[in-house]
XYZ file of C-alpha atoms in Angstrom:
765
model
C 0.000 0.000 0.000
C 1.388 3.361 -1.077
C 0.440 6.422 0.979
C 1.201 10.040 0.179
C 0.484 13.336 1.896
C -1.487 16.194 0.290
C 0.373 19.045 1.970
C 0.246 22.233 -0.131
C 3.845 23.401 -0.393
C 3.230 26.550 -2.482
C 5.669 29.320 -1.587
C 3.880 32.403 -0.269
C 5.357 35.659 -1.535
C 4.217 39.140 -2.504
C 2.887 38.063 -5.882
C 0.560 35.349 -4.589
C -0.098 36.011 -0.893
C -3.450 37.642 -1.593
C -4.528 34.410 -3.305
C -2.777 31.971 -0.954
C -4.838 28.744 -0.966
C -5.428 28.787 2.785
C -8.531 26.591 2.415
C -6.441 23.621 1.122
C -3.316 23.524 3.329
C -3.269 19.699 3.327
C -2.588 19.679 7.074
C -4.304 20.211 10.420
C -3.514 21.293 13.978
C -2.590 18.436 16.337
C -5.216 18.867 19.092
C -7.462 16.456 17.168
C -7.385 14.137 14.188
C -9.265 14.035 10.899
C -10.923 11.356 8.794
C -12.619 11.882 5.439
C -14.980 9.319 3.964
C -16.544 9.196 0.555
C -20.124 10.536 0.775
C -22.596 7.651 0.769
C -19.982 5.167 1.990
C -18.025 4.619 5.194
C -14.663 4.036 3.483
C -11.884 6.318 4.762
C -10.263 8.181 1.826
C -8.148 10.633 3.859
C -6.777 10.692 7.372
C -4.353 12.790 9.388
C -0.929 11.398 10.194
C -1.561 11.494 13.960
C -4.205 8.731 14.163
C -1.744 6.564 16.082
C -1.512 9.195 18.849
C -5.269 9.202 19.449
C -6.677 5.775 18.510
C -3.562 3.614 18.321
C -3.994 2.868 14.613
C -1.430 3.880 12.031
C -2.630 5.605 8.826
C -1.933 2.340 6.961
C -4.548 0.640 9.172
C -7.051 3.468 8.725
C -6.976 4.406 5.026
C -9.246 2.265 2.888
C -11.009 0.815 5.943
C -14.632 1.349 6.904
C -15.620 3.238 10.050
C -16.956 -0.042 11.437
C -13.450 -1.521 11.210
C -11.965 1.427 13.146
C -14.681 2.033 15.735
C -17.405 -0.281 16.950
C -20.152 -1.435 14.585
C -22.664 0.189 16.950
C -20.957 3.592 16.647
C -20.651 3.130 12.862
C -24.387 2.397 12.427
C -25.314 5.310 14.712
C -23.036 7.627 12.706
C -24.671 6.542 9.428
C -28.051 7.556 10.843
C -26.575 10.864 12.107
C -24.836 11.716 8.801
C -27.875 10.787 6.673
C -30.440 12.654 8.769
C -30.617 15.482 6.199
C -29.061 18.241 8.329
C -26.033 18.124 10.553
C -26.458 20.256 13.683
C -23.112 21.625 14.893
C -24.663 22.229 18.323
C -25.127 18.454 18.673
C -21.897 16.858 17.427
C -21.578 13.105 17.151
C -19.544 11.285 19.817
C -17.328 8.297 18.965
C -15.980 6.225 21.863
C -12.850 4.088 21.643
C -10.891 2.589 24.541
C -13.247 4.391 26.943
C -12.266 7.776 25.482
C -15.028 9.959 23.993
C -14.245 12.004 20.894
C -16.296 15.053 20.077
C -16.851 14.730 16.289
C -17.820 17.680 14.129
C -18.982 16.760 10.651
C -19.331 18.702 7.409
C -19.308 17.984 3.690
C -16.461 19.004 1.418
C -17.125 18.245 -2.221
C -17.748 14.489 -2.491
C -16.330 13.837 0.964
C -17.691 13.812 4.466
C -15.097 15.258 6.849
C -14.967 14.062 10.460
C -12.885 16.077 12.941
C -12.430 14.254 16.216
C -11.239 15.885 19.456
C -11.027 14.198 22.847
C -12.934 16.030 25.567
C -10.249 17.818 27.626
C -11.428 16.527 30.972
C -12.973 13.325 29.681
C -16.538 14.569 30.214
C -19.109 16.360 28.130
C -19.900 19.728 29.730
C -22.912 21.346 28.088
C -23.218 25.133 28.423
C -25.979 26.660 30.494
C -27.773 28.387 27.657
C -30.509 29.801 29.887
C -28.082 31.656 32.132
C -26.022 32.815 29.173
C -29.095 34.186 27.388
C -30.398 35.819 30.575
C -27.063 37.555 31.071
C -27.064 38.829 27.511
C -30.577 40.260 27.867
C -29.463 42.036 31.036
C -26.404 43.466 29.269
C -28.519 44.516 26.308
C -30.997 46.365 28.529
C -28.378 48.418 30.361
C -26.276 49.289 27.262
C -27.631 52.338 25.473
C -25.096 52.432 22.628
C -23.377 49.852 20.457
C -19.895 50.641 21.822
C -21.143 50.083 25.386
C -22.718 46.782 24.363
C -19.473 45.688 22.671
C -17.502 46.427 25.844
C -19.887 44.352 27.961
C -19.752 41.498 25.424
C -15.954 41.532 25.447
C -15.976 41.194 29.256
C -18.573 38.403 29.206
C -16.816 36.482 26.396
C -13.549 36.588 28.357
C -15.385 35.256 31.407
C -16.822 32.367 29.376
C -13.622 31.399 27.552
C -10.827 32.288 29.990
C -8.637 33.982 27.374
C -6.157 36.628 28.571
C -7.458 39.255 26.168
C -10.758 39.613 24.270
C -11.103 42.395 21.688
C -14.001 43.451 19.516
C -12.637 44.576 16.246
C -14.647 46.623 13.700
C -13.816 47.071 9.997
C -14.123 50.306 8.030
C -15.108 50.475 4.354
C -11.536 49.544 3.331
C -11.363 46.660 5.854
C -8.901 48.422 8.099
C -9.787 47.256 11.589
C -10.117 49.171 14.864
C -10.329 47.790 18.401
C -13.564 49.348 19.713
C -13.817 47.272 22.918
C -11.393 45.222 25.028
C -11.267 43.092 28.164
C -7.766 42.022 29.311
C -5.535 40.893 32.120
C -4.489 43.891 34.164
C -0.804 43.399 33.416
C -1.309 43.541 29.629
C -0.894 46.704 27.568
C -4.204 47.884 26.140
C -4.870 47.688 22.402
C -8.095 49.729 22.662
C -8.448 52.304 19.892
C -5.589 50.868 17.831
C -6.053 50.334 14.106
C -4.794 47.440 12.017
C -4.320 47.685 8.222
C -6.441 45.628 5.852
C -3.339 43.624 4.872
C -3.512 41.880 8.266
C -6.515 39.911 6.984
C -6.261 39.252 3.206
C -9.322 38.914 1.005
C -9.420 35.106 0.968
C -9.170 35.030 4.763
C -12.122 37.399 5.051
C -14.129 35.143 2.751
C -13.409 32.165 5.016
C -14.459 34.196 8.062
C -17.834 34.672 6.355
C -18.215 30.963 5.508
C -16.881 29.612 8.815
C -17.615 31.995 11.715
C -15.374 30.325 14.331
C -11.622 29.734 14.151
C -9.302 28.435 16.891
C -5.532 28.064 17.133
C -4.740 26.062 20.266
C -0.964 26.560 20.144
C 0.787 28.833 17.655
C 3.950 26.718 17.995
C 2.172 23.558 16.842
C 3.720 21.312 14.211
C 1.267 20.866 11.318
C -0.039 17.329 10.903
C -0.092 16.239 7.231
C -3.195 14.727 5.668
C -2.630 11.399 3.954
C -4.386 9.442 1.225
C -3.801 6.278 -0.759
C -1.432 6.908 -3.637
C -3.393 5.261 -6.427
C -5.160 6.642 -9.474
C -8.542 5.203 -8.569
C -10.793 5.039 -5.541
C -12.101 1.855 -4.076
C -15.153 1.838 -6.345
C -13.046 2.156 -9.507
C -13.714 5.863 -10.119
C -10.771 8.117 -10.986
C -9.521 10.522 -8.313
C -9.873 13.828 -10.092
C -8.496 16.033 -7.302
C -6.509 14.888 -4.275
C -6.629 18.242 -2.451
C -9.170 18.553 0.339
C -11.107 21.785 0.922
C -10.890 22.554 4.653
C -12.644 25.923 4.481
C -15.247 24.775 7.056
C -12.796 22.826 9.191
C -12.091 23.689 12.861
C -8.754 21.833 12.860
C -7.478 23.383 9.619
C -3.813 24.320 9.674
C -3.115 28.039 9.594
C -1.191 30.157 7.091
C 2.503 30.417 8.082
C 2.259 34.198 7.577
C -0.501 34.377 10.192
C 1.490 32.220 12.604
C 4.495 34.508 12.179
C 2.222 37.505 12.792
C 0.970 36.010 16.072
C 4.477 35.131 17.190
C 5.563 38.715 16.630
C 2.692 39.782 18.884
C 3.757 37.309 21.552
C 0.446 35.414 21.405
C 0.250 31.705 22.310
C -3.333 30.779 21.318
C -6.298 32.493 19.657
C -10.013 32.194 19.066
C -11.739 34.323 16.403
C -15.499 34.743 15.969
C -16.978 36.472 12.932
C -19.478 39.323 13.294
C -21.597 39.514 10.154
C -23.965 42.275 9.092
C -25.922 42.271 5.805
C -23.914 39.290 4.551
C -20.656 41.203 5.005
C -17.896 40.960 7.586
C -18.654 43.783 10.033
C -15.987 42.838 12.581
C -14.478 40.105 14.747
C -14.350 38.961 18.340
C -10.615 38.264 18.676
C -9.488 36.291 21.745
C -5.763 36.079 22.608
C -4.032 33.868 25.153
C -0.342 34.130 25.962
C 0.173 30.390 26.392
C -1.350 27.376 24.619
C -5.055 26.848 25.303
C -7.407 24.183 23.968
C -10.901 25.546 24.472
C -13.480 22.750 24.877
C -15.965 22.441 22.042
C -19.006 23.528 24.024
C -17.143 26.511 25.433
C -16.401 27.466 21.826
C -20.111 27.183 21.050
C -20.872 29.455 24.013
C -18.412 32.012 22.659
C -19.982 31.682 19.193
C -23.371 32.298 20.775
C -21.990 35.553 22.213
C -21.041 36.535 18.678
C -24.544 35.681 17.442
C -26.052 37.744 20.259
C -23.886 40.721 19.325
C -24.548 40.318 15.594
C -28.289 40.397 16.247
C -27.902 43.824 17.852
C -25.652 45.519 15.274
C -28.492 46.626 12.996
C -30.768 47.487 15.918
C -28.176 49.640 17.685
C -26.884 51.323 14.535
C -30.445 52.128 13.475
C -31.238 53.414 16.986
C -28.175 55.675 16.997
C -29.000 56.853 13.477
C -32.574 57.498 14.614
C -31.419 59.738 17.469
C -29.378 61.792 15.017
C -32.109 61.833 12.381
C -34.653 63.192 14.874
C -32.513 66.284 15.385
C -31.947 66.556 11.645
C -35.679 66.263 10.981
C -36.407 69.200 13.283
C -33.925 71.352 11.379
C -35.225 70.097 8.026
C -38.843 70.876 8.943
C -37.821 74.368 10.088
C -35.970 75.006 6.812
C -38.809 73.642 4.676
C -41.352 75.745 6.586
C -39.267 78.855 5.980
C -38.914 77.870 2.327
C -42.673 77.563 1.833
C -43.525 80.722 3.788
C -41.119 83.028 1.938
C -41.515 83.843 -1.699
C -37.769 84.359 -2.091
C -36.157 82.037 0.455
C -32.618 82.288 -0.949
C -32.424 86.056 -0.532
C -34.451 86.300 2.673
C -33.619 83.220 4.786
C -30.658 81.324 3.368
C -28.533 82.270 6.392
C -30.823 80.473 8.866
C -29.076 78.151 11.349
C -31.517 75.331 10.605
C -30.094 75.061 7.093
C -26.711 74.071 8.559
C -28.245 71.888 11.275
C -30.215 69.719 8.847
C -26.904 68.196 7.648
C -24.731 69.044 10.682
C -22.655 71.167 8.314
C -20.284 73.990 9.192
C -21.124 75.963 6.058
C -23.517 76.133 3.123
C -23.609 77.983 -0.192
C -26.028 78.293 -3.095
C -25.373 79.709 -6.545
C -28.568 81.109 -8.058
C -28.888 83.319 -11.137
C -25.168 84.078 -10.973
C -25.337 85.299 -7.342
C -23.530 83.480 -4.498
C -25.382 83.156 -1.176
C -23.365 82.007 1.874
C -24.084 80.628 5.345
C -21.587 79.727 8.096
C -17.902 79.032 7.531
C -17.079 78.995 3.825
C -13.962 79.621 1.686
C -13.371 82.846 -0.251
C -15.917 83.683 -2.969
C -13.451 83.109 -5.791
C -12.502 79.659 -4.465
C -16.061 78.563 -3.779
C -17.275 79.693 -7.211
C -14.483 77.748 -8.885
C -15.424 74.665 -6.853
C -19.133 75.040 -7.694
C -18.368 75.368 -11.398
C -16.139 72.275 -11.225
C -18.840 70.193 -9.504
C -21.533 71.559 -11.824
C -19.585 70.415 -14.887
C -18.624 67.054 -13.390
C -22.025 66.226 -11.875
C -24.657 67.938 -14.090
C -28.228 67.279 -12.903
C -26.762 64.998 -10.195
C -25.800 64.909 -6.542
C -22.445 64.110 -4.951
C -20.988 63.783 -1.471
C -17.547 63.073 -0.024
C -15.617 63.452 3.207
C -12.380 63.959 1.275
C -12.743 66.526 -1.498
C -9.083 65.977 -2.387
C -10.076 62.661 -3.991
C -12.001 64.440 -6.771
C -10.945 68.091 -6.791
C -7.314 68.969 -7.645
C -7.426 72.304 -5.764
C -9.022 70.867 -2.610
C -6.118 71.792 -0.332
C -6.789 75.486 -0.923
C -10.312 75.132 0.517
C -9.728 72.222 2.944
C -9.961 74.373 6.070
C -13.687 74.963 5.502
C -14.567 72.440 2.769
C -12.878 69.071 3.231
C -16.273 67.394 3.125
C -19.103 68.440 0.783
C -22.646 67.487 -0.177
C -23.477 68.939 -3.604
C -26.767 69.034 -5.499
C -27.269 70.484 -8.959
C -30.340 72.749 -9.139
C -30.143 73.614 -12.862
C -27.578 73.998 -15.633
C -26.000 76.923 -13.775
C -27.338 76.749 -10.193
C -26.285 74.481 -7.334
C -26.400 74.104 -3.545
C -23.606 72.727 -1.373
C -23.159 71.916 2.306
C -19.602 72.084 3.661
C -17.794 70.407 6.524
C -14.495 71.754 7.782
C -11.294 69.730 7.970
C -11.002 67.342 10.927
C -7.303 66.736 11.516
C -7.120 63.214 12.993
C -4.322 61.225 14.584
C -4.658 57.483 13.966
C -2.966 55.026 16.306
C -1.786 52.157 14.115
C -0.457 48.982 15.704
C 2.816 49.329 13.816
C 3.537 51.128 10.557
C 0.925 49.947 7.992
C 3.252 50.895 5.144
C 5.713 48.204 6.230
C 3.432 45.234 5.662
C 5.562 44.533 2.568
C 9.152 43.756 3.496
C 12.198 42.385 1.704
C 14.066 39.314 2.896
C 16.405 36.745 1.397
C 13.496 35.287 -0.626
C 12.574 38.625 -2.165
C 9.576 40.875 -1.451
C 6.615 39.354 0.376
C 3.692 40.346 2.543
C 5.283 40.069 5.977
C 3.873 40.450 9.461
C 5.211 43.491 11.265
C 8.117 42.834 13.605
C 6.937 45.572 15.941
C 3.471 46.408 17.255
C 4.489 49.633 18.946
C 2.100 52.502 18.287
C 2.727 54.283 15.030
C 0.918 57.607 14.788
C -0.429 58.883 11.475
C -1.794 62.409 11.051
C -4.661 62.481 8.549
C -5.529 65.815 6.912
C -7.881 67.025 4.159
C -10.743 64.949 5.548
C -13.892 65.835 7.423
C -16.063 63.802 9.770
C -17.946 61.261 7.591
C -21.450 62.225 6.463
C -24.172 60.087 7.969
C -26.809 58.610 5.692
C -29.513 60.625 7.475
C -27.544 63.855 6.892
C -27.199 63.091 3.198
C -30.924 62.260 2.985
C -31.933 65.490 4.745
C -29.737 67.560 2.404
C -31.249 65.732 -0.577
C -34.810 66.394 0.629
C -34.142 70.102 1.072
C -32.354 70.361 -2.292
C -35.324 68.862 -4.126
C -37.701 71.197 -2.286
C -35.515 74.212 -3.114
C -35.332 73.156 -6.755
C -39.147 72.900 -6.918
C -39.396 76.295 -5.185
C -37.077 77.899 -7.752
C -38.872 76.242 -10.663
C -42.210 77.426 -9.280
C -40.873 80.972 -9.075
C -39.624 80.720 -12.651
C -43.002 79.397 -13.794
C -44.779 82.213 -11.974
C -42.600 84.822 -13.687
C -43.180 83.174 -17.030
C -46.919 82.985 -16.335
C -46.954 86.726 -15.605
C -45.200 87.389 -18.918
C -47.562 85.024 -20.708
C -50.558 86.689 -19.072
C -49.473 90.080 -20.442
C -48.811 88.569 -23.875
C -52.189 86.810 -23.838
C -53.908 90.090 -23.052
C -52.097 91.730 -25.943
C -52.970 88.830 -28.239
C -56.583 88.909 -27.083
C -56.755 92.611 -27.937
C -55.062 92.030 -31.290
C -57.400 89.124 -32.097
C -60.375 91.264 -31.181
C -59.163 93.950 -33.550
C -58.578 91.346 -36.260
C -62.079 90.002 -35.708
C -63.402 93.525 -36.220
C -61.364 93.842 -39.405
C -62.760 90.499 -40.631
C -66.264 91.708 -39.897
C -65.619 94.948 -41.727
C -64.072 93.008 -44.630
C -67.011 90.628 -44.756
C -69.807 93.159 -44.552
C -68.793 96.810 -44.570
C -66.250 96.554 -47.423
C -67.854 93.934 -49.671
C -71.209 95.680 -49.767
C -69.915 99.069 -51.090
C -67.800 97.208 -53.645
C -70.835 95.347 -54.942
C -72.706 98.652 -55.256
C -69.779 100.223 -57.155
C -69.788 97.303 -59.591
C -73.568 97.447 -60.019
C -73.669 101.215 -60.581
C -70.697 101.032 -62.982
C -72.449 98.333 -64.981
C -75.686 100.343 -65.059
C -73.877 103.440 -66.267
C -72.190 101.497 -69.016
C -75.386 99.702 -70.046
C -77.916 102.568 -69.844
C -75.903 105.645 -70.649
C -73.523 104.118 -73.179
C -74.584 106.156 -76.256
C -74.364 109.443 -74.384
C -70.939 108.815 -72.803
C -67.660 109.879 -74.238
C -64.858 107.393 -74.752
C -62.895 108.866 -71.865
C -65.812 108.510 -69.444
C -66.483 104.947 -70.556
C -62.832 104.042 -70.014
C -62.827 105.602 -66.534
C -66.017 103.798 -65.488
C -64.674 100.498 -66.838
C -61.421 100.974 -64.871
C -63.484 101.741 -61.737
C -65.521 98.529 -62.159
C -62.379 96.443 -62.765
C -60.694 97.899 -59.641
C -63.776 97.069 -57.554
C -63.737 93.450 -58.820
C -60.033 93.160 -58.041
C -60.543 94.530 -54.536
C -63.430 92.132 -53.922
C -61.260 89.187 -55.044
C -58.484 90.342 -52.706
C -60.881 90.575 -49.756
C -62.216 87.072 -50.455
C -58.653 85.672 -50.581
C -57.798 87.394 -47.281
C -60.902 85.840 -45.705
C -59.942 82.432 -47.115
C -56.457 82.767 -45.638
C -57.912 83.785 -42.268
C -60.378 80.891 -42.272
C -57.584 78.411 -43.089
C -56.071 79.085 -39.666
C -59.126 79.788 -37.523
C -61.823 77.303 -38.529
C -62.467 74.084 -36.642
C -60.219 71.342 -37.940
C -62.399 68.265 -38.549
C -60.310 65.433 -39.987
C -61.963 62.595 -41.910
C -60.624 59.583 -43.775
C -60.797 60.814 -47.383
C -59.835 59.461 -50.789
C -57.648 62.202 -52.292
C -58.525 60.974 -55.795
C -62.097 62.148 -55.223
C -60.882 65.557 -54.031
C -58.638 65.882 -57.092
C -61.624 65.075 -59.319
C -63.682 67.812 -57.611
C -60.860 70.325 -58.102
C -60.556 69.433 -61.796
C -64.317 69.818 -62.238
C -64.219 73.295 -60.676
C -61.321 74.280 -62.952
C -62.767 72.718 -66.113
C -63.366 76.061 -67.870
C -59.777 77.218 -67.289
C -58.452 73.780 -68.294
C -60.476 73.835 -71.519
C -59.498 77.427 -72.298
C -55.760 76.654 -71.948
C -56.078 73.146 -73.419
C -54.172 71.850 -70.371
C -53.226 68.184 -69.924
C -53.264 66.853 -66.330
C -52.043 63.325 -65.496
C -52.054 61.896 -61.954
C -50.812 58.815 -60.115
C -53.290 57.094 -57.837
C -53.479 59.177 -54.657
C -53.721 57.680 -51.130
C -56.481 57.845 -48.551
C -55.621 60.203 -45.659
C -57.180 61.810 -42.601
C -57.662 65.366 -43.882
C -59.894 68.428 -43.750
C -61.621 67.813 -47.059
C -62.578 71.341 -48.096
C -59.062 72.641 -47.298
C -57.356 69.955 -49.408
C -59.760 70.782 -52.261
C -58.721 74.451 -51.941
C -55.050 73.319 -51.852
C -55.375 71.290 -55.072
C -57.304 74.078 -56.829
C -54.648 76.677 -55.931
C -51.729 74.494 -57.052
C -53.386 73.431 -60.322
C -54.587 76.965 -61.061
C -51.036 78.291 -60.553
C -49.605 75.646 -62.874
C -52.147 76.502 -65.589
C -51.803 80.271 -65.127
C -48.018 80.634 -65.303
C -47.459 79.068 -68.708
C -45.091 80.025 -71.508
C -46.663 81.776 -74.493
C -47.721 79.309 -77.178
C -47.110 76.251 -74.957
C -50.032 74.153 -73.732
C -49.845 73.438 -69.987
C -48.771 69.915 -69.010
C -49.134 68.968 -65.351
C -48.116 65.685 -63.709
C -49.245 64.710 -60.194
C -46.840 62.101 -58.749
C -46.979 60.191 -55.462
C -44.334 58.346 -53.426
C -43.397 57.679 -49.821
C -40.235 58.851 -48.003
C -38.714 58.555 -44.519
C -38.249 61.805 -42.618
C -34.470 61.283 -42.680
C -34.523 61.475 -46.512
C -36.291 64.842 -46.670
C -34.185 67.994 -46.758
C -36.596 70.196 -44.850
C -36.342 71.663 -41.370
C -39.805 70.408 -40.376
C -39.231 66.804 -41.456
C -39.342 64.494 -38.407
C -36.996 61.569 -37.994
C -38.572 58.129 -37.543
C -41.674 59.374 -39.442
C -42.793 58.419 -42.948
C -44.373 60.928 -45.351
C -46.533 60.805 -48.473
C -45.026 63.152 -51.044
C -47.432 64.516 -53.691
C -45.615 66.517 -56.365
C -47.299 68.891 -58.863
C -44.872 69.237 -61.790
C -45.570 71.714 -64.604
C -43.871 72.986 -67.754
C -44.505 76.666 -67.015
C -42.303 79.731 -66.824
C -40.610 78.805 -63.533
C -38.912 81.254 -61.201
C -35.517 82.119 -59.718
C -34.052 80.028 -56.835
C -34.040 83.064 -54.537
C -37.855 83.148 -54.541
C -38.456 79.490 -53.560
C -39.327 80.421 -49.956
C -40.673 83.940 -50.451
C -43.476 82.828 -52.789
C -45.303 81.311 -49.794
C -45.484 84.667 -47.999
C -48.664 86.757 -48.101
C -48.895 89.289 -50.974
C -45.725 88.060 -52.644
C -45.988 88.470 -56.430
C -43.219 87.689 -58.911
C -44.953 89.052 -62.036
C -47.030 92.144 -62.943
C -50.763 91.841 -62.211
C -51.760 92.816 -65.755
C -49.784 89.868 -67.158
C -50.618 87.180 -64.563
C -53.648 88.284 -62.514
C -53.932 87.318 -58.845
C -53.686 88.595 -55.287
C -50.443 86.940 -54.123
C -52.221 85.018 -51.340
C -52.921 81.644 -52.973
C -49.628 79.948 -52.060
C -49.733 81.426 -48.562
C -53.099 79.672 -48.152
C -51.488 76.417 -49.368
C -48.757 76.737 -46.754
C -51.322 77.374 -44.000
C -53.369 74.326 -45.054
C -50.294 72.070 -44.920
C -49.426 73.376 -41.455
C -52.950 72.461 -40.351
C -52.157 68.887 -41.466
C -48.754 68.746 -39.672
C -47.146 68.691 -43.102
C -45.239 71.180 -45.205
C -44.826 72.436 -48.766
C -41.880 73.665 -50.782
C -41.044 74.288 -54.414
C -38.152 73.736 -56.824
C -37.883 75.611 -60.099
C -35.676 77.002 -62.833
C -36.651 79.916 -65.073
C -38.085 78.585 -68.340
C -37.963 74.933 -67.095
C -41.178 74.742 -65.100
C -41.773 74.178 -61.392
C -42.378 71.322 -58.967
C -44.513 72.001 -55.903
C -44.147 69.207 -53.324
C -46.554 68.679 -50.443
C -45.745 66.246 -47.609
C -48.344 64.518 -45.408
C -47.095 62.535 -42.364
C -48.278 58.922 -42.284
C -50.010 58.691 -38.898
């Protein structure tokens, strides 16, 4: 039989210490022994080298054997029932008995293996803890401790009483996992570690992960000699399956051997034995209960469980106490916030009238506050010089537009922070608009940190090169921290946020009110103008049209009745008068048509444009026949339109095409239809992601210059003398208005002598 050990002999140095495989050391501590059986069987696949010391059997007589061959068949059957019960309760470990010695056996699964860790009871008996008394004591401690730090101190004292360690510390992590001793109970002759900080390198990432998975860790003697784990050196297991991995994950083990770096660390501290209990909060490592003894100490299993229970008690109170302390602070903040909000709502211009109120500082426990509004800087409390604060506000406004930001160390984000650190090491900033912002300031809090040794010397050089090395000295090393303020509490940040939003609404409301006042004045002016226009329309409809009709009638009568008696000059004058009256009447009717195109109710109906085109052609049939015009059209679509307006549109466009023809050339007009995406249309009103029907009226007329392509749609714009091409200059303006009513648009392309193309675009809705 060939046996080999599975000791992990990887060299730990600076390049791999953070990923040191501490969960698979391949060895254990010697105050117990380990067996590992294949899950579902009782065959021993792994064992520790020290089985002879405890049960008198060498590894050769253990490996490959069943538990029934090592212990009694009765114990083996009872263990099978225990292991297959569904859940293994660590509070009720299994007990094997051999040669009248009882072995406390903790069991857990590791991959495909069931790991058994056996420890003899130190005094040969099983001493169960008095859970009732322990719980009653905790409740008493909890009731008399108002704050979390007080509770931690009491728990440190009680844990030391339960375990008998020389020193018990409660150790809390910050956001970077630097630890601080916040409570301590110790032998009187020992130097206190209270208040000391330890760098995050003391507990690497993978160690912290194991503390989360396995909340209790004991080292009985830091000078122990690691006991190798052994296994059969063959390529297959007893059932013929291949051994894919001969390492054994001991992440949940209580006997697991410890990293040599950690052992060296403890030796440098002068410690002989340790017990560590994890304190978890929101699935993260909040802190540790760290117990130190200055000589070897094997703590009985049930005493360890009692200590673990202390940790569970304390963990249960972390959230409660932190919330309670936060609540006390938030109550004071709420009072200040309510006072500031009340002042904000009661004063029309809070910034100018009440920004310097004390409650504005108190709502965030700030030492200063500033707001930049409409280019004016308003200040409260202790703030830097105006020039410096404006530069800072502009920097934050550009970096955090329409956002909020807070920090206790402005130097981390602002290059010029040292120049304002005295009054603005910590800031809470909220953007109020593109140019406005509000900021609470907290002055610099120069702090002296007591490190247990220089944290910068965690990396040292030795004969093997650079490596993460435990400090040789734990004498106090003082670090002065500048350019930082007291951290902002969550409740302070929330209160500042609430006020900022309220102030932003207040400012927006003021802006809206000012705009409403301006709009009210404009509406009054528009109402007056519309009233005047309505009067003009009335006059145009009745008072002007009626006299014009009479002029035309009387002129016609004069010409008809008095014709023989009139001279040629008089006849010509009367005829000119009648023609002018007709022209004026036509102009008035076109003005009314233009006015109606914008003011009438817009009733849209699904309409076949081919029918509307037919109606327009019928109305223009005399003009078409007179000019011998040829009009050809594609099939037009059905659209939601205002029917009478589209008929007017078609009539105007066709009439223009027939009117502006070249002498001796018969008009030829083509009406073409296609569909385009908004992105393909070169027009300012074309919408992206919208399709349009394009209806083009192409003629062979006289055309016009490029410079007139936009002006022709303005009211009263004429390109040719009235005697040559009669009209009022309003027709195309009416076309433009009609297309605007349909959320569309019209434009024209033309060259002199080459005809014109008028294109109308209807959005496909």
